[in-house]
PDB file of C-alpha atoms in Angstrom:
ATOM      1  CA  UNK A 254     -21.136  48.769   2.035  1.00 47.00           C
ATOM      2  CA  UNK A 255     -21.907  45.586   1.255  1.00 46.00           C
ATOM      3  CA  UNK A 256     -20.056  43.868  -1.760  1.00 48.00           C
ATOM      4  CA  UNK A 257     -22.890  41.474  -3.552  1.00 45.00           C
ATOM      5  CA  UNK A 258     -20.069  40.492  -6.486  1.00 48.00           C
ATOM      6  CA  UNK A 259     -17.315  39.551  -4.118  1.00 45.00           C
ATOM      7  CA  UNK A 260     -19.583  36.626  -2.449  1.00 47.00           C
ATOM      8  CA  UNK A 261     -20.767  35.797  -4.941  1.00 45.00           C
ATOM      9  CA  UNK A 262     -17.453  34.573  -6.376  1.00 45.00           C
ATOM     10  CA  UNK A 263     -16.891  33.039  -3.453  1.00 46.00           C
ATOM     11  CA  UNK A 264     -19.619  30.940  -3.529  1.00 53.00           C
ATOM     12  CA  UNK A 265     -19.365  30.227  -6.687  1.00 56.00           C
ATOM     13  CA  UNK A 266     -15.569  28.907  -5.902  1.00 66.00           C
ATOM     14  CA  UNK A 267     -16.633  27.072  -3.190  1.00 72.00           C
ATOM     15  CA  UNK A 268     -19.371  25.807  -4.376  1.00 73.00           C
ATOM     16  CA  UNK A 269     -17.461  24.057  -7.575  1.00 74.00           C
ATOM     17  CA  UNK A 270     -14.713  23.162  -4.683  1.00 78.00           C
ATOM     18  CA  UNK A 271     -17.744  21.374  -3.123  1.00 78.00           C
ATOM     19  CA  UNK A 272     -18.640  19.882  -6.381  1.00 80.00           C
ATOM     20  CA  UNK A 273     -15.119  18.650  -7.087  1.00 84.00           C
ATOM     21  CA  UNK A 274     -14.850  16.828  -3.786  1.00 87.00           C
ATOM     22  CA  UNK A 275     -18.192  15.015  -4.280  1.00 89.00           C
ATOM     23  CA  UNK A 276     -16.828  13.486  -7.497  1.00 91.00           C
ATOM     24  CA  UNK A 277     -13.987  12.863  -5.767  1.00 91.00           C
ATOM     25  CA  UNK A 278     -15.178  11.422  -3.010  1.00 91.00           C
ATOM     26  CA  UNK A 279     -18.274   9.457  -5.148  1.00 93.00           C
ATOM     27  CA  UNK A 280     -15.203   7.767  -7.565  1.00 94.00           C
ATOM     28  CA  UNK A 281     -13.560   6.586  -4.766  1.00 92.00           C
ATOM     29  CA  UNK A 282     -16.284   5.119  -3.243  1.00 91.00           C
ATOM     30  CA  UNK A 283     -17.094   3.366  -6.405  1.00 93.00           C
ATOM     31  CA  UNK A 284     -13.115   2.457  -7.442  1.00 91.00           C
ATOM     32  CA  UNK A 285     -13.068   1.171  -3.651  1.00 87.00           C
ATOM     33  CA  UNK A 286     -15.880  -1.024  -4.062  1.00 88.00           C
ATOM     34  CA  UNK A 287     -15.498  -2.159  -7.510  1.00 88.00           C
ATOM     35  CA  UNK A 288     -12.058  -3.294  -7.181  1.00 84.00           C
ATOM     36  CA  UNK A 289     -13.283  -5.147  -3.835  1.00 78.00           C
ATOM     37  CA  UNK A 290     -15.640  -6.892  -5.800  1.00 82.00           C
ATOM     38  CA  UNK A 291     -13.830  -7.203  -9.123  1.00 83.00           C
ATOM     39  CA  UNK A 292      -9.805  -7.134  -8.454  1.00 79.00           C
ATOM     40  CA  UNK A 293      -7.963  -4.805  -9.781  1.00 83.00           C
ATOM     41  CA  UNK A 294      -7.523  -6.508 -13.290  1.00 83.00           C
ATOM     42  CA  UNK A 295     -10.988  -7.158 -14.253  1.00 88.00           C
ATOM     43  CA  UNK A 296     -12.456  -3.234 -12.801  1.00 90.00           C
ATOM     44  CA  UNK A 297     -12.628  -0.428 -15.376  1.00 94.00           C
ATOM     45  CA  UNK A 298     -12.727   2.983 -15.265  1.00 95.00           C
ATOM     46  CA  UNK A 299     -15.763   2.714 -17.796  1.00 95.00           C
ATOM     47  CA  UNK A 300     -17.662   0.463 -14.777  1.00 95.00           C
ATOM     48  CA  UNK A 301     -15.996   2.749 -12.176  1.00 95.00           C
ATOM     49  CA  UNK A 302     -17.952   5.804 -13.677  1.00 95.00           C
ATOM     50  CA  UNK A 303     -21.303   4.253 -14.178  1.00 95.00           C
ATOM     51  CA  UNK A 304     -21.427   3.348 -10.580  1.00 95.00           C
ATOM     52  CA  UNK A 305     -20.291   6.627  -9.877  1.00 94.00           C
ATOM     53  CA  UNK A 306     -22.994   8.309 -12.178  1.00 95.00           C
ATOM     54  CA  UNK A 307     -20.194  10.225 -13.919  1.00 93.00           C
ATOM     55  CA  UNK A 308     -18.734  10.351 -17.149  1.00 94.00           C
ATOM     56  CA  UNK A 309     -15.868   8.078 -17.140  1.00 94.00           C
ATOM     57  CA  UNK A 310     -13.676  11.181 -18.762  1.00 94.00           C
ATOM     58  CA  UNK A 311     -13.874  12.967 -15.403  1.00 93.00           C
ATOM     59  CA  UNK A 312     -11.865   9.649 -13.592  1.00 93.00           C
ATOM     60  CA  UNK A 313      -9.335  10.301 -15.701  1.00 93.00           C
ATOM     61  CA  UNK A 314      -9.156  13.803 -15.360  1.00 93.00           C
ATOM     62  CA  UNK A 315      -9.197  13.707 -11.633  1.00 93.00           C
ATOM     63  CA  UNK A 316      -6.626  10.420 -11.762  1.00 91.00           C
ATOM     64  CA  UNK A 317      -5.285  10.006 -15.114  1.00 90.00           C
ATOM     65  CA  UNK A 318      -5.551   6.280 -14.733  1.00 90.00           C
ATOM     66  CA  UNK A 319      -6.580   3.286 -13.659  1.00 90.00           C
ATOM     67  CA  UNK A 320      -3.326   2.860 -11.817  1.00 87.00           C
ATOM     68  CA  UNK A 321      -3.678   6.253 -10.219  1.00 87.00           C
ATOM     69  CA  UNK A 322      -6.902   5.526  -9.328  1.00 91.00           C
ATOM     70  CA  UNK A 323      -6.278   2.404  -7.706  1.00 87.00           C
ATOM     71  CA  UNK A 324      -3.346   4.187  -5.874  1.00 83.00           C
ATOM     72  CA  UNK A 325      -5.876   7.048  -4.278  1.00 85.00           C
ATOM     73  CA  UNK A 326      -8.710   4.552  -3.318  1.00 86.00           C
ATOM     74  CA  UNK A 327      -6.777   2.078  -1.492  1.00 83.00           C
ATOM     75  CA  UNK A 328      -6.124   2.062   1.774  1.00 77.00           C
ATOM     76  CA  UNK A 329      -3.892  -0.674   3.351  1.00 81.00           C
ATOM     77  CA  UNK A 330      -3.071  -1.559   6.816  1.00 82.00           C
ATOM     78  CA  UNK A 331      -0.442  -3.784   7.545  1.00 84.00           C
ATOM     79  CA  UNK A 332      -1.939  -4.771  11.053  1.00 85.00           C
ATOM     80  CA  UNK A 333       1.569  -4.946  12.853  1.00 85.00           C
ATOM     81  CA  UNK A 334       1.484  -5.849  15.930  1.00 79.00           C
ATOM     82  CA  UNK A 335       2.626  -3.182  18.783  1.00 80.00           C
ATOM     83  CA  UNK A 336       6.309  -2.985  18.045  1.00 75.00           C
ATOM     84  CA  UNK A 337       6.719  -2.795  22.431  1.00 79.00           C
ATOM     85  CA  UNK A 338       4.772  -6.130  21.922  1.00 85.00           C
ATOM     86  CA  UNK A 339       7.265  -8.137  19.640  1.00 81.00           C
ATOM     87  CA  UNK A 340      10.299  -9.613  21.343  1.00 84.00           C
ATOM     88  CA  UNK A 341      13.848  -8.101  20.205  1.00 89.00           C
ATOM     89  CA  UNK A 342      14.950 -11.426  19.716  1.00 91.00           C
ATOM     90  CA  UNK A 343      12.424 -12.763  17.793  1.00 93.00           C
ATOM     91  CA  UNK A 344      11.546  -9.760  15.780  1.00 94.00           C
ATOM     92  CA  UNK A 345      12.452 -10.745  12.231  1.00 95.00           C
ATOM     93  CA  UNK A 346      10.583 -13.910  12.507  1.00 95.00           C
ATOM     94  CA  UNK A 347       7.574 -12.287  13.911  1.00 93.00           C
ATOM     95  CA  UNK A 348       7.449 -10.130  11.112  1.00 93.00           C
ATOM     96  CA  UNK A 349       7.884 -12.890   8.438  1.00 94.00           C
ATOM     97  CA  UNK A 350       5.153 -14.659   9.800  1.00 94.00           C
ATOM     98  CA  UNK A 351       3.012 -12.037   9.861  1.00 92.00           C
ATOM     99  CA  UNK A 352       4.136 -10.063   6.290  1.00 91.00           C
ATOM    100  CA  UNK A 353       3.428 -13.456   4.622  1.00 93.00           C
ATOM    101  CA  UNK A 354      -0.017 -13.978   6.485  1.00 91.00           C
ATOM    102  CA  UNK A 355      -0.491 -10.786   4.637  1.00 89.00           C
ATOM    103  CA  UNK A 356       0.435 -11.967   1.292  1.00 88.00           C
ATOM    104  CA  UNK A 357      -1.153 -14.784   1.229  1.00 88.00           C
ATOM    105  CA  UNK A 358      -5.208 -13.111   1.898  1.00 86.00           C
ATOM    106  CA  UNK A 359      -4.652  -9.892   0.718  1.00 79.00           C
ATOM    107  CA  UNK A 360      -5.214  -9.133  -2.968  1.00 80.00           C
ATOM    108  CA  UNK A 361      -4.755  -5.577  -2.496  1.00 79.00           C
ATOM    109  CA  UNK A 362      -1.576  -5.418  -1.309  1.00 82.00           C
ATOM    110  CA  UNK A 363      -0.177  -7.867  -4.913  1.00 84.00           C
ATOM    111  CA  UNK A 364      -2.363  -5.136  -6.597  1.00 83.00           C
ATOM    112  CA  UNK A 365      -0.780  -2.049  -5.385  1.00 84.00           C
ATOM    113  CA  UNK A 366       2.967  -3.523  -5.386  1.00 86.00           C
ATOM    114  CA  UNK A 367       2.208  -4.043  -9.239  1.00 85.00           C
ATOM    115  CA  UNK A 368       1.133  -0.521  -9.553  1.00 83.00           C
ATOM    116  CA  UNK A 369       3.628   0.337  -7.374  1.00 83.00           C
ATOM    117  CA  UNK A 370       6.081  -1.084  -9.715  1.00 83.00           C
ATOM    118  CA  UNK A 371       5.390   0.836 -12.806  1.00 80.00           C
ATOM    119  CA  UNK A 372       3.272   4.463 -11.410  1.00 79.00           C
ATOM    120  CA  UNK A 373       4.315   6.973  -9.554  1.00 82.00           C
ATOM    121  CA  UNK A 374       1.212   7.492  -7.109  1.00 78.00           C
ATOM    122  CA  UNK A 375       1.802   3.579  -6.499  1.00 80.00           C
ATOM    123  CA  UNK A 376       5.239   4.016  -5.320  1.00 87.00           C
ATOM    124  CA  UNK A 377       4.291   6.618  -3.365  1.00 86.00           C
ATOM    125  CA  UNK A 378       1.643   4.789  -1.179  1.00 84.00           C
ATOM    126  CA  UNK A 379       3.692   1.795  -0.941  1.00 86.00           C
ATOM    127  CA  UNK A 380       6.339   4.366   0.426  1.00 89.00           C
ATOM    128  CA  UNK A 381       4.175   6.148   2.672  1.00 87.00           C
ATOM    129  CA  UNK A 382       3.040   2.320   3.888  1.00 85.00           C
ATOM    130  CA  UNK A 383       6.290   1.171   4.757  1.00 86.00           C
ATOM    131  CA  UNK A 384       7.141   4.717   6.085  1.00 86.00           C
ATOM    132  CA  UNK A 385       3.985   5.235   8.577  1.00 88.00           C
ATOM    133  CA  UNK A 386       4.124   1.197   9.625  1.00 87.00           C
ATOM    134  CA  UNK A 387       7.373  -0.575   9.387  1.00 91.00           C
ATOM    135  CA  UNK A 388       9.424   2.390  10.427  1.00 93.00           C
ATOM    136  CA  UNK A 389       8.014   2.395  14.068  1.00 93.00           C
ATOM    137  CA  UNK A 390       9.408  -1.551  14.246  1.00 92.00           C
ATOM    138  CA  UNK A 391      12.294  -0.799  13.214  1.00 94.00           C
ATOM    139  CA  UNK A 392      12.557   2.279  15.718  1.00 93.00           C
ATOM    140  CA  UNK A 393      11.496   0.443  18.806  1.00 93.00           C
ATOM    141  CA  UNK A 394      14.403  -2.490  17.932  1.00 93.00           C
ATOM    142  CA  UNK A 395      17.505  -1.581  16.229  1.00 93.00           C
ATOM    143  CA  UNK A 396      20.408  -0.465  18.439  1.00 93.00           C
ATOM    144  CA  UNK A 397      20.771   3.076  16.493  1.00 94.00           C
ATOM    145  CA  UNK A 398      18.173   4.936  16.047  1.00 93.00           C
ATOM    146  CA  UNK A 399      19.500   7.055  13.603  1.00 96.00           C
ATOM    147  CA  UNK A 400      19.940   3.892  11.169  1.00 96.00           C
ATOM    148  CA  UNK A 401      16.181   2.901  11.934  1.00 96.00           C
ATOM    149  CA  UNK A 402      14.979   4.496   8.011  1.00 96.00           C
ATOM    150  CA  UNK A 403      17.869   2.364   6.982  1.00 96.00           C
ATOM    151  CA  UNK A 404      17.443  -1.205   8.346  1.00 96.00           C
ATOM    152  CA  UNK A 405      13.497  -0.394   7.859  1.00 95.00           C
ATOM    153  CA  UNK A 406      14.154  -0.405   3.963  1.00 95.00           C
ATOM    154  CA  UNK A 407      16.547  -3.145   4.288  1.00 96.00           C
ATOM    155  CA  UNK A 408      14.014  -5.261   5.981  1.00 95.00           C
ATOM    156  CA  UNK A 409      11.093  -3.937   3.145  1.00 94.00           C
ATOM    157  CA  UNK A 410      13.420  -5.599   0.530  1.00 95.00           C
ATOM    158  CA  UNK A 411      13.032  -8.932   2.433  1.00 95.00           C
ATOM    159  CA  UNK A 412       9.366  -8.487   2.438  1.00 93.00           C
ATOM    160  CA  UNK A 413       8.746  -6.744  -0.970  1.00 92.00           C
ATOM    161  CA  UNK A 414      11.507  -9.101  -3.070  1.00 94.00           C
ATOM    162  CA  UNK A 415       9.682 -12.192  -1.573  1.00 95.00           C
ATOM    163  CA  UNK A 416       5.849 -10.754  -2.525  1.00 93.00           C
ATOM    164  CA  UNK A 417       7.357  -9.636  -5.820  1.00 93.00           C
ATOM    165  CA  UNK A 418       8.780 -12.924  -7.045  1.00 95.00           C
ATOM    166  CA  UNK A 419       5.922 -15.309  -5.214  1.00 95.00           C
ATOM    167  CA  UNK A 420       2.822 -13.233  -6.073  1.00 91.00           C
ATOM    168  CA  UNK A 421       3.891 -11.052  -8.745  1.00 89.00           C
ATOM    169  CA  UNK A 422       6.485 -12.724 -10.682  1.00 93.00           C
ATOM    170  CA  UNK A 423       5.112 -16.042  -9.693  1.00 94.00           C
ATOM    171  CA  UNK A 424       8.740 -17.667 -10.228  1.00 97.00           C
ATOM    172  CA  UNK A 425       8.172 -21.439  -9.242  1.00 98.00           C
ATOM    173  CA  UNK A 426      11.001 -22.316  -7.116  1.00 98.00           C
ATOM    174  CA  UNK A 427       9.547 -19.599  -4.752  1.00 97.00           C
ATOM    175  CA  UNK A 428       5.652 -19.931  -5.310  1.00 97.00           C
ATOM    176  CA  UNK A 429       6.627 -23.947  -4.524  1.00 98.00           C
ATOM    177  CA  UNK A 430       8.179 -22.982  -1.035  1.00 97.00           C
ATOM    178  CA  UNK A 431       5.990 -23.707   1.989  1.00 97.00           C
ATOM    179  CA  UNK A 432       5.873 -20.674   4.295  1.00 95.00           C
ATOM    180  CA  UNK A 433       7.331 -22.270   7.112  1.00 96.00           C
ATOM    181  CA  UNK A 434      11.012 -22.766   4.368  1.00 97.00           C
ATOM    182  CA  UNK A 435      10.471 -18.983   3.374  1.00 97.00           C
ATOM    183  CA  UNK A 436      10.129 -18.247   7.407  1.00 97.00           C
ATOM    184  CA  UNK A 437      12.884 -20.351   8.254  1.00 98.00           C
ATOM    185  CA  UNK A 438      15.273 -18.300   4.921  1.00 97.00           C
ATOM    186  CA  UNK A 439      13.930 -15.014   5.254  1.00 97.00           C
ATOM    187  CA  UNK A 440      13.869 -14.456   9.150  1.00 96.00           C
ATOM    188  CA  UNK A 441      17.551 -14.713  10.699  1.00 97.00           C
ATOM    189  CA  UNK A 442      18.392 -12.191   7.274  1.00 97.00           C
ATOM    190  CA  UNK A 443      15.224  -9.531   8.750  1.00 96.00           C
ATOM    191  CA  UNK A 444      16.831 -10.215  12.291  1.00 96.00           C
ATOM    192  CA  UNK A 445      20.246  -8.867  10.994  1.00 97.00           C
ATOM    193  CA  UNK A 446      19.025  -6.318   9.408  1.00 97.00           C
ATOM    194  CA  UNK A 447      16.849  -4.608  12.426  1.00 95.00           C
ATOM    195  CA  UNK A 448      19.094  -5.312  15.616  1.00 95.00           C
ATOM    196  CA  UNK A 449      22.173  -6.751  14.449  1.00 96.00           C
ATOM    197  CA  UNK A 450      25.204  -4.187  14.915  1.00 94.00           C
ATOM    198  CA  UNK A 451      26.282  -2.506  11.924  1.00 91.00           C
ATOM    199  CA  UNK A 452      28.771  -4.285   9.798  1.00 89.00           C
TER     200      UNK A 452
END
């Protein structure tokens, strides 16, 4: 016999799953465009939910804040090169170069390593960041594999400490330093730290 009631729920479950994932979907097409357009200081949720057509309450329902918002709707790639590609030798200054390349066009990533600072769904993309693309460097070049997740992090702190005080911080000894001082400082330290032997 056929149960009427029973799909009927189901529908109706899927159907307000369906809803849910349009809002979803519509605030982070608005959060991603917004803070394109705006940076992350100067976008609001309030402006966030009018170009979403929703009421701003249901951004923070879905994300709490604006910081867990920001979290969810960016996406950043760090655009390593092929880790085959970069010479073992040359490795740590490869990536300095190309870490502070980064820095220095991409307002996203001084966004999210503020949010990352200070909220929890922050820290977790810059982990899963680091984890999915810096990890596989590390892999192809250090001389124990096992101690890749190690030297990885090591080499993050490098590349995290420098962003932190130079675009975050904005300490003046460091924002003074021409990138080709900070390659020259940072680069033999992110060589050590991915193929030298372990101390």
């Amino acid at each position: 016999m056929h149960d009427s009631n029973s799909d009927s729920s189901t529908d109706s479950g899927s159907g307000t799953r369906r809803r849910s994932d349009a809002t979803r979907g519509a605030i982070l097409l608005a959060a991603r465009e917004r803070f394109a357009s705006d940076g992350y200081d100067r976008a609001t949720i309030r402006a966030i939910a009018k170009d979403a057509n929703i009421d701003p309450s249901m951004v923070m329902r879905y994300y709490g804040n604006k910081e867990g918002l920001f979290a969810a709707a960016v996406s950043v790639d760090l655009e390593l090169p092929d880790p085959g590609s970069l010479p073992r030798h040359d490795v740590g200054r490869a990536l300095v170069v190309h870490f502070l390349g980064m820095w220095e066009r991409n307002e996203v990533l001084t966004a999210l390593l503020r949010v990352g600072a200070t909220n929890q769904a922050g820290a977790e993309r810059m982990q899963g960041i680091f984890q999915d693309q810096l990890l596989p460097v590390a892999l192809a070049v250090c001389p124990d594999r096992e101690q890749a997740p190690a030297r990885a992090g090591l080499a993050a702190t490098q590349m995290l400490g420098l962003a932190l005080t130079r675009y975050v911080l904005r300490i003046p000894p460091v924002v003074a330093l021409h990138p080709e001082e900070i390659v020259a400082w940072l680069a033999p330290t992110v060589q050590r730290y991915l193929t030298a032997p372990s101390p």
